[in-house]
């Protein structure tokens, strides 16, 4: 059987609506009928820069929610018809969300509580994986996870640059669960109330000069800042991060092109987290993370804001253009693949 899919036809090529076979789930996998798929900056960047994908035509999209349509061998924790969410795999079209059906790895798939819509749940995926792995995973900042020890960082300060980005909103909520007393973020004042509702204690106007942002952070935290999260990774946020980071400190970033600006003797580090539970070093943490998602959503511990782009798969290109132009601040854009004409 075939399905509709939005295809990236070639490296740095064009988008085209087409068809492809519905995949069959192997051992440990499930087939998901996709009801909602989120749009993420990585989607337009893959097309623009020709990165990460080797085989074309390719399906992109790395956050999805829907219903279980088929079970692979050995899957016992899901049933056909379950409402679920998961994250896609970069470079493996069968697991990606810009289509009507996709595979999910049962280890990194969460059942959805009744209070969460498919639209909301689709915003998890790479947007949750990236900050969770960057801050609490085994390869980057390696902080104590709130899954293992909630409240471990009581009395301490976390700085999250670019608070209105969806990955930063999840980072704020995860750091709240981790117990940070001060969670300082930068954003437009328009997002002050939203970010404080998620757990930020201080929102500094991102439009201020770098020196003023640094001074504002220093007025709140006069001690060493050993870890910070940069969700934007442009020259301005890099300057702020490097301006406040203590010797031996670590900046977790979401952009592979960001390099350590210090010299060879600088003990501070900058490292991009690979925001996927699907690589072997991330399997154990990824399983814990997705195992916690149901309860976090059910009790309101993690909340999301979405904006549905009409037109099903046909709406993706316009949505990605909005993302690229910076016109989706503070919200996650999602589409409904089953609405495709």
GROMACS .gro file of C-alpha atoms in nm:
model
  341
    1UNK     CA    1   0.000   0.000   0.000
    2UNK     CA    2   0.110   0.356  -0.064
    3UNK     CA    3   0.073   0.684   0.118
    4UNK     CA    4   0.117   1.054   0.047
    5UNK     CA    5   0.448   1.211   0.146
    6UNK     CA    6   0.631   1.540   0.104
    7UNK     CA    7   0.963   1.452  -0.057
    8UNK     CA    8   1.289   1.642  -0.075
    9UNK     CA    9   1.379   1.537  -0.426
   10UNK     CA   10   1.758   1.587  -0.416
   11UNK     CA   11   2.037   1.741  -0.210
   12UNK     CA   12   1.943   2.110  -0.182
   13UNK     CA   13   1.666   2.025  -0.426
   14UNK     CA   14   1.295   2.100  -0.441
   15UNK     CA   15   1.003   1.980  -0.233
   16UNK     CA   16   0.743   1.767  -0.412
   17UNK     CA   17   0.426   1.598  -0.294
   18UNK     CA   18   0.440   1.234  -0.396
   19UNK     CA   19   0.372   0.881  -0.281
   20UNK     CA   20   0.580   0.612  -0.117
   21UNK     CA   21   0.516   0.269   0.029
   22UNK     CA   22   0.382   0.237   0.381
   23UNK     CA   23   0.663   0.069   0.578
   24UNK     CA   24   0.625  -0.256   0.772
   25UNK     CA   25   0.733  -0.257   1.136
   26UNK     CA   26   1.014  -0.495   1.223
   27UNK     CA   27   1.096  -0.631   1.569
   28UNK     CA   28   1.058  -0.371   1.841
   29UNK     CA   29   0.893  -0.123   1.606
   30UNK     CA   30   0.540   0.009   1.557
   31UNK     CA   31   0.363   0.159   1.257
   32UNK     CA   32   0.200   0.493   1.337
   33UNK     CA   33  -0.077   0.662   1.143
   34UNK     CA   34   0.041   1.022   1.170
   35UNK     CA   35  -0.224   1.269   1.283
   36UNK     CA   36   0.014   1.560   1.351
   37UNK     CA   37   0.372   1.642   1.255
   38UNK     CA   38   0.583   1.927   1.388
   39UNK     CA   39   0.804   2.160   1.187
   40UNK     CA   40   1.155   2.227   1.316
   41UNK     CA   41   1.447   2.447   1.208
   42UNK     CA   42   1.646   2.137   1.117
   43UNK     CA   43   1.397   2.071   0.836
   44UNK     CA   44   1.471   2.387   0.639
   45UNK     CA   45   1.841   2.368   0.727
   46UNK     CA   46   1.875   2.017   0.583
   47UNK     CA   47   1.736   2.146   0.254
   48UNK     CA   48   1.927   2.474   0.250
   49UNK     CA   49   2.268   2.337   0.345
   50UNK     CA   50   2.248   1.986   0.202
   51UNK     CA   51   2.347   1.826   0.531
   52UNK     CA   52   2.281   1.498   0.713
   53UNK     CA   53   2.090   1.322   0.433
   54UNK     CA   54   2.259   1.081   0.190
   55UNK     CA   55   1.970   0.910   0.010
   56UNK     CA   56   1.712   1.094  -0.201
   57UNK     CA   57   1.426   1.144  -0.247
   58UNK     CA   58   1.397   1.182   0.130
   59UNK     CA   59   1.125   1.238   0.387
   60UNK     CA   60   1.206   1.480   0.667
   61UNK     CA   61   1.021   1.571   0.988
   62UNK     CA   62   1.133   1.471   1.335
   63UNK     CA   63   0.833   1.501   1.564
   64UNK     CA   64   0.504   1.316   1.523
   65UNK     CA   65   0.194   1.194   1.699
   66UNK     CA   66  -0.079   0.956   1.591
   67UNK     CA   67  -0.230   0.615   1.647
   68UNK     CA   68  -0.066   0.274   1.644
   69UNK     CA   69  -0.168   0.096   1.323
   70UNK     CA   70   0.048  -0.217   1.341
   71UNK     CA   71   0.283  -0.385   1.587
   72UNK     CA   72   0.619  -0.539   1.511
   73UNK     CA   73   0.738  -0.863   1.667
   74UNK     CA   74   0.805  -0.845   2.039
   75UNK     CA   75   0.618  -0.520   2.106
   76UNK     CA   76   0.408  -0.577   2.416
   77UNK     CA   77   0.375  -0.229   2.570
   78UNK     CA   78   0.152  -0.089   2.294
   79UNK     CA   79  -0.175  -0.194   2.132
   80UNK     CA   80  -0.332  -0.108   1.798
   81UNK     CA   81  -0.524   0.216   1.839
   82UNK     CA   82  -0.305   0.360   2.115
   83UNK     CA   83  -0.242   0.734   2.090
   84UNK     CA   84   0.133   0.790   2.083
   85UNK     CA   85   0.414   1.035   2.009
   86UNK     CA   86   0.774   0.977   1.906
   87UNK     CA   87   1.071   1.138   1.731
   88UNK     CA   88   1.199   1.070   1.381
   89UNK     CA   89   1.542   0.955   1.267
   90UNK     CA   90   1.748   1.192   1.055
   91UNK     CA   91   1.840   1.015   0.733
   92UNK     CA   92   1.585   0.734   0.763
   93UNK     CA   93   1.268   0.828   0.577
   94UNK     CA   94   1.063   0.542   0.717
   95UNK     CA   95   1.077   0.703   1.063
   96UNK     CA   96   1.009   1.063   0.957
   97UNK     CA   97   0.690   1.262   0.986
   98UNK     CA   98   0.628   1.449   0.658
   99UNK     CA   99   0.411   1.159   0.542
  100UNK     CA  100   0.093   0.984   0.652
  101UNK     CA  101   0.247   0.674   0.815
  102UNK     CA  102   0.585   0.621   0.981
  103UNK     CA  103   0.768   0.372   1.196
  104UNK     CA  104   0.843   0.433   1.561
  105UNK     CA  105   1.093   0.266   1.790
  106UNK     CA  106   0.886   0.135   2.081
  107UNK     CA  107   1.164   0.226   2.325
  108UNK     CA  108   1.140   0.593   2.238
  109UNK     CA  109   0.764   0.623   2.199
  110UNK     CA  110   0.522   0.751   2.461
  111UNK     CA  111   0.154   0.684   2.512
  112UNK     CA  112  -0.048   1.003   2.531
  113UNK     CA  113  -0.280   1.096   2.816
  114UNK     CA  114  -0.631   1.205   2.727
  115UNK     CA  115  -0.565   1.571   2.811
  116UNK     CA  116  -0.310   1.612   2.528
  117UNK     CA  117  -0.400   1.654   2.161
  118UNK     CA  118  -0.207   1.505   1.872
  119UNK     CA  119  -0.110   1.858   1.768
  120UNK     CA  120   0.044   1.929   2.107
  121UNK     CA  121   0.217   1.592   2.133
  122UNK     CA  122   0.379   1.620   1.792
  123UNK     CA  123   0.582   1.913   1.922
  124UNK     CA  124   0.789   1.683   2.144
  125UNK     CA  125   1.021   1.481   1.920
  126UNK     CA  126   1.353   1.646   1.844
  127UNK     CA  127   1.250   1.959   2.037
  128UNK     CA  128   1.244   1.763   2.363
  129UNK     CA  129   1.528   1.526   2.276
  130UNK     CA  130   1.776   1.803   2.193
  131UNK     CA  131   1.783   1.995   2.524
  132UNK     CA  132   1.729   1.683   2.734
  133UNK     CA  133   2.028   1.509   2.579
  134UNK     CA  134   2.238   1.825   2.566
  135UNK     CA  135   2.195   1.897   2.936
  136UNK     CA  136   2.130   1.559   3.096
  137UNK     CA  137   2.247   1.298   2.845
  138UNK     CA  138   2.569   1.095   2.867
  139UNK     CA  139   2.775   1.280   2.605
  140UNK     CA  140   2.742   1.653   2.676
  141UNK     CA  141   2.689   1.851   2.998
  142UNK     CA  142   2.611   1.526   3.184
  143UNK     CA  143   2.399   1.692   3.451
  144UNK     CA  144   2.199   1.479   3.692
  145UNK     CA  145   1.868   1.408   3.522
  146UNK     CA  146   1.542   1.515   3.687
  147UNK     CA  147   1.417   1.169   3.594
  148UNK     CA  148   1.677   1.014   3.822
  149UNK     CA  149   1.688   1.281   4.093
  150UNK     CA  150   1.429   1.559   4.077
  151UNK     CA  151   1.541   1.881   4.242
  152UNK     CA  152   1.911   1.796   4.239
  153UNK     CA  153   2.018   2.153   4.160
  154UNK     CA  154   1.833   2.345   4.429
  155UNK     CA  155   2.016   2.667   4.507
  156UNK     CA  156   2.194   2.679   4.170
  157UNK     CA  157   2.155   2.887   3.854
  158UNK     CA  158   2.100   2.787   3.491
  159UNK     CA  159   2.120   3.029   3.198
  160UNK     CA  160   1.922   2.945   2.882
  161UNK     CA  161   1.980   3.181   2.590
  162UNK     CA  162   1.696   3.226   2.341
  163UNK     CA  163   1.403   3.138   2.563
  164UNK     CA  164   1.126   3.167   2.303
  165UNK     CA  165   1.266   2.883   2.090
  166UNK     CA  166   1.076   2.559   2.147
  167UNK     CA  167   1.391   2.372   2.249
  168UNK     CA  168   1.459   2.646   2.504
  169UNK     CA  169   1.105   2.621   2.638
  170UNK     CA  170   1.161   2.251   2.699
  171UNK     CA  171   1.503   2.327   2.849
  172UNK     CA  172   1.342   2.570   3.093
  173UNK     CA  173   1.086   2.312   3.201
  174UNK     CA  174   1.348   2.039   3.241
  175UNK     CA  175   1.566   2.270   3.449
  176UNK     CA  176   1.267   2.356   3.665
  177UNK     CA  177   1.223   1.983   3.728
  178UNK     CA  178   1.595   1.961   3.805
  179UNK     CA  179   1.541   2.209   4.086
  180UNK     CA  180   1.736   2.513   3.969
  181UNK     CA  181   1.656   2.807   4.196
  182UNK     CA  182   1.740   3.062   3.927
  183UNK     CA  183   1.654   2.995   3.563
  184UNK     CA  184   1.765   3.298   3.364
  185UNK     CA  185   1.669   3.331   3.000
  186UNK     CA  186   1.687   3.590   2.723
  187UNK     CA  187   1.390   3.669   2.501
  188UNK     CA  188   1.166   3.944   2.373
  189UNK     CA  189   0.964   4.103   2.656
  190UNK     CA  190   0.654   3.981   2.471
  191UNK     CA  191   0.736   3.630   2.593
  192UNK     CA  192   0.799   3.725   2.957
  193UNK     CA  193   0.474   3.584   3.097
  194UNK     CA  194   0.495   3.263   2.893
  195UNK     CA  195   0.852   3.184   2.992
  196UNK     CA  196   0.790   3.257   3.359
  197UNK     CA  197   0.488   3.027   3.349
  198UNK     CA  198   0.720   2.750   3.227
  199UNK     CA  199   0.969   2.803   3.508
  200UNK     CA  200   1.199   3.090   3.413
  201UNK     CA  201   1.267   3.312   3.713
  202UNK     CA  202   1.423   3.598   3.516
  203UNK     CA  203   1.364   3.704   3.153
  204UNK     CA  204   1.620   3.950   3.016
  205UNK     CA  205   1.544   4.150   2.702
  206UNK     CA  206   1.746   3.985   2.425
  207UNK     CA  207   1.763   4.318   2.239
  208UNK     CA  208   1.986   4.479   2.501
  209UNK     CA  209   2.355   4.525   2.421
  210UNK     CA  210   2.569   4.224   2.506
  211UNK     CA  211   2.740   4.406   2.792
  212UNK     CA  212   2.405   4.489   2.952
  213UNK     CA  213   2.279   4.131   2.921
  214UNK     CA  214   2.597   4.003   3.083
  215UNK     CA  215   2.569   4.263   3.361
  216UNK     CA  216   2.205   4.168   3.422
  217UNK     CA  217   2.295   3.800   3.453
  218UNK     CA  218   2.585   3.885   3.684
  219UNK     CA  219   2.353   4.087   3.907
  220UNK     CA  220   2.142   3.776   3.958
  221UNK     CA  221   2.420   3.516   3.984
  222UNK     CA  222   2.746   3.646   4.126
  223UNK     CA  223   2.904   3.302   4.150
  224UNK     CA  224   3.046   3.078   3.880
  225UNK     CA  225   2.825   2.971   3.591
  226UNK     CA  226   2.951   2.628   3.492
  227UNK     CA  227   2.684   2.522   3.242
  228UNK     CA  228   2.453   2.714   3.010
  229UNK     CA  229   2.229   2.629   2.717
  230UNK     CA  230   2.231   2.829   2.392
  231UNK     CA  231   1.921   2.760   2.184
  232UNK     CA  232   1.992   3.027   1.921
  233UNK     CA  233   2.365   2.998   1.850
  234UNK     CA  234   2.417   3.329   1.673
  235UNK     CA  235   2.696   3.580   1.730
  236UNK     CA  236   2.505   3.768   1.999
  237UNK     CA  237   2.418   3.465   2.211
  238UNK     CA  238   2.768   3.323   2.169
  239UNK     CA  239   2.914   3.648   2.298
  240UNK     CA  240   2.686   3.644   2.601
  241UNK     CA  241   2.755   3.279   2.676
  242UNK     CA  242   3.129   3.314   2.654
  243UNK     CA  243   3.113   3.635   2.855
  244UNK     CA  244   2.955   3.470   3.158
  245UNK     CA  245   3.095   3.116   3.150
  246UNK     CA  246   3.336   3.023   3.429
  247UNK     CA  247   3.672   2.848   3.371
  248UNK     CA  248   3.609   2.481   3.305
  249UNK     CA  249   3.249   2.557   3.212
  250UNK     CA  250   3.041   2.406   2.933
  251UNK     CA  251   2.809   2.559   2.674
  252UNK     CA  252   2.555   2.315   2.531
  253UNK     CA  253   2.448   2.430   2.184
  254UNK     CA  254   2.212   2.308   1.912
  255UNK     CA  255   2.424   2.397   1.607
  256UNK     CA  256   2.710   2.182   1.479
  257UNK     CA  257   2.884   2.483   1.324
  258UNK     CA  258   2.951   2.650   1.660
  259UNK     CA  259   3.314   2.616   1.764
  260UNK     CA  260   3.501   2.692   2.084
  261UNK     CA  261   3.601   3.061   2.055
  262UNK     CA  262   3.873   3.031   2.319
  263UNK     CA  263   4.237   2.953   2.261
  264UNK     CA  264   4.416   2.624   2.321
  265UNK     CA  265   4.465   2.704   2.689
  266UNK     CA  266   4.099   2.791   2.750
  267UNK     CA  267   3.944   2.523   2.970
  268UNK     CA  268   3.586   2.606   2.870
  269UNK     CA  269   3.407   2.391   2.614
  270UNK     CA  270   3.133   2.431   2.354
  271UNK     CA  271   2.960   2.119   2.231
  272UNK     CA  272   2.659   2.043   2.016
  273UNK     CA  273   2.428   1.771   2.139
  274UNK     CA  274   2.304   1.521   1.882
  275UNK     CA  275   1.936   1.544   1.967
  276UNK     CA  276   1.835   1.187   1.901
  277UNK     CA  277   1.780   0.889   2.130
  278UNK     CA  278   1.838   0.659   1.833
  279UNK     CA  279   2.220   0.643   1.852
  280UNK     CA  280   2.358   0.371   2.085
  281UNK     CA  281   2.515   0.602   2.348
  282UNK     CA  282   2.176   0.768   2.393
  283UNK     CA  283   1.960   0.455   2.409
  284UNK     CA  284   1.948   0.419   2.788
  285UNK     CA  285   1.875   0.784   2.856
  286UNK     CA  286   1.633   0.806   2.564
  287UNK     CA  287   1.429   0.517   2.699
  288UNK     CA  288   1.410   0.686   3.041
  289UNK     CA  289   1.315   1.018   2.885
  290UNK     CA  290   1.032   0.882   2.671
  291UNK     CA  291   0.921   0.665   2.960
  292UNK     CA  292   0.863   0.983   3.162
  293UNK     CA  293   0.670   1.172   2.894
  294UNK     CA  294   0.321   1.029   2.962
  295UNK     CA  295   0.315   1.134   3.326
  296UNK     CA  296   0.476   1.472   3.257
  297UNK     CA  297   0.203   1.550   3.006
  298UNK     CA  298  -0.077   1.405   3.218
  299UNK     CA  299   0.002   1.616   3.523
  300UNK     CA  300   0.096   1.932   3.335
  301UNK     CA  301   0.464   1.914   3.426
  302UNK     CA  302   0.552   1.970   3.060
  303UNK     CA  303   0.333   2.199   2.849
  304UNK     CA  304   0.353   2.310   2.486
  305UNK     CA  305   0.208   2.578   2.256
  306UNK     CA  306   0.129   2.500   1.894
  307UNK     CA  307  -0.010   2.665   1.582
  308UNK     CA  308  -0.167   2.440   1.319
  309UNK     CA  309  -0.068   2.520   0.960
  310UNK     CA  310  -0.358   2.430   0.727
  311UNK     CA  311  -0.334   2.217   0.415
  312UNK     CA  312  -0.187   1.896   0.548
  313UNK     CA  313   0.145   1.807   0.387
  314UNK     CA  314   0.089   2.086   0.134
  315UNK     CA  315   0.124   2.339   0.417
  316UNK     CA  316   0.475   2.234   0.519
  317UNK     CA  317   0.673   2.448   0.274
  318UNK     CA  318   0.495   2.768   0.378
  319UNK     CA  319   0.542   2.672   0.742
  320UNK     CA  320   0.914   2.615   0.697
  321UNK     CA  321   0.940   2.952   0.525
  322UNK     CA  322   0.783   3.107   0.837
  323UNK     CA  323   1.039   2.933   1.055
  324UNK     CA  324   1.330   3.042   0.837
  325UNK     CA  325   1.207   3.402   0.844
  326UNK     CA  326   1.177   3.397   1.224
  327UNK     CA  327   0.798   3.440   1.217
  328UNK     CA  328   0.705   3.158   1.455
  329UNK     CA  329   0.847   3.287   1.781
  330UNK     CA  330   0.723   3.121   2.098
  331UNK     CA  331   0.515   2.851   1.925
  332UNK     CA  332   0.561   2.522   1.746
  333UNK     CA  333   0.416   2.493   1.397
  334UNK     CA  334   0.242   2.164   1.319
  335UNK     CA  335   0.060   2.010   1.023
  336UNK     CA  336  -0.196   1.731   0.996
  337UNK     CA  337  -0.081   1.488   0.723
  338UNK     CA  338  -0.418   1.315   0.699
  339UNK     CA  339  -0.572   1.646   0.583
  340UNK     CA  340  -0.367   1.641   0.261
  341UNK     CA  341  -0.591   1.684  -0.042
   0.00000   0.00000   0.00000
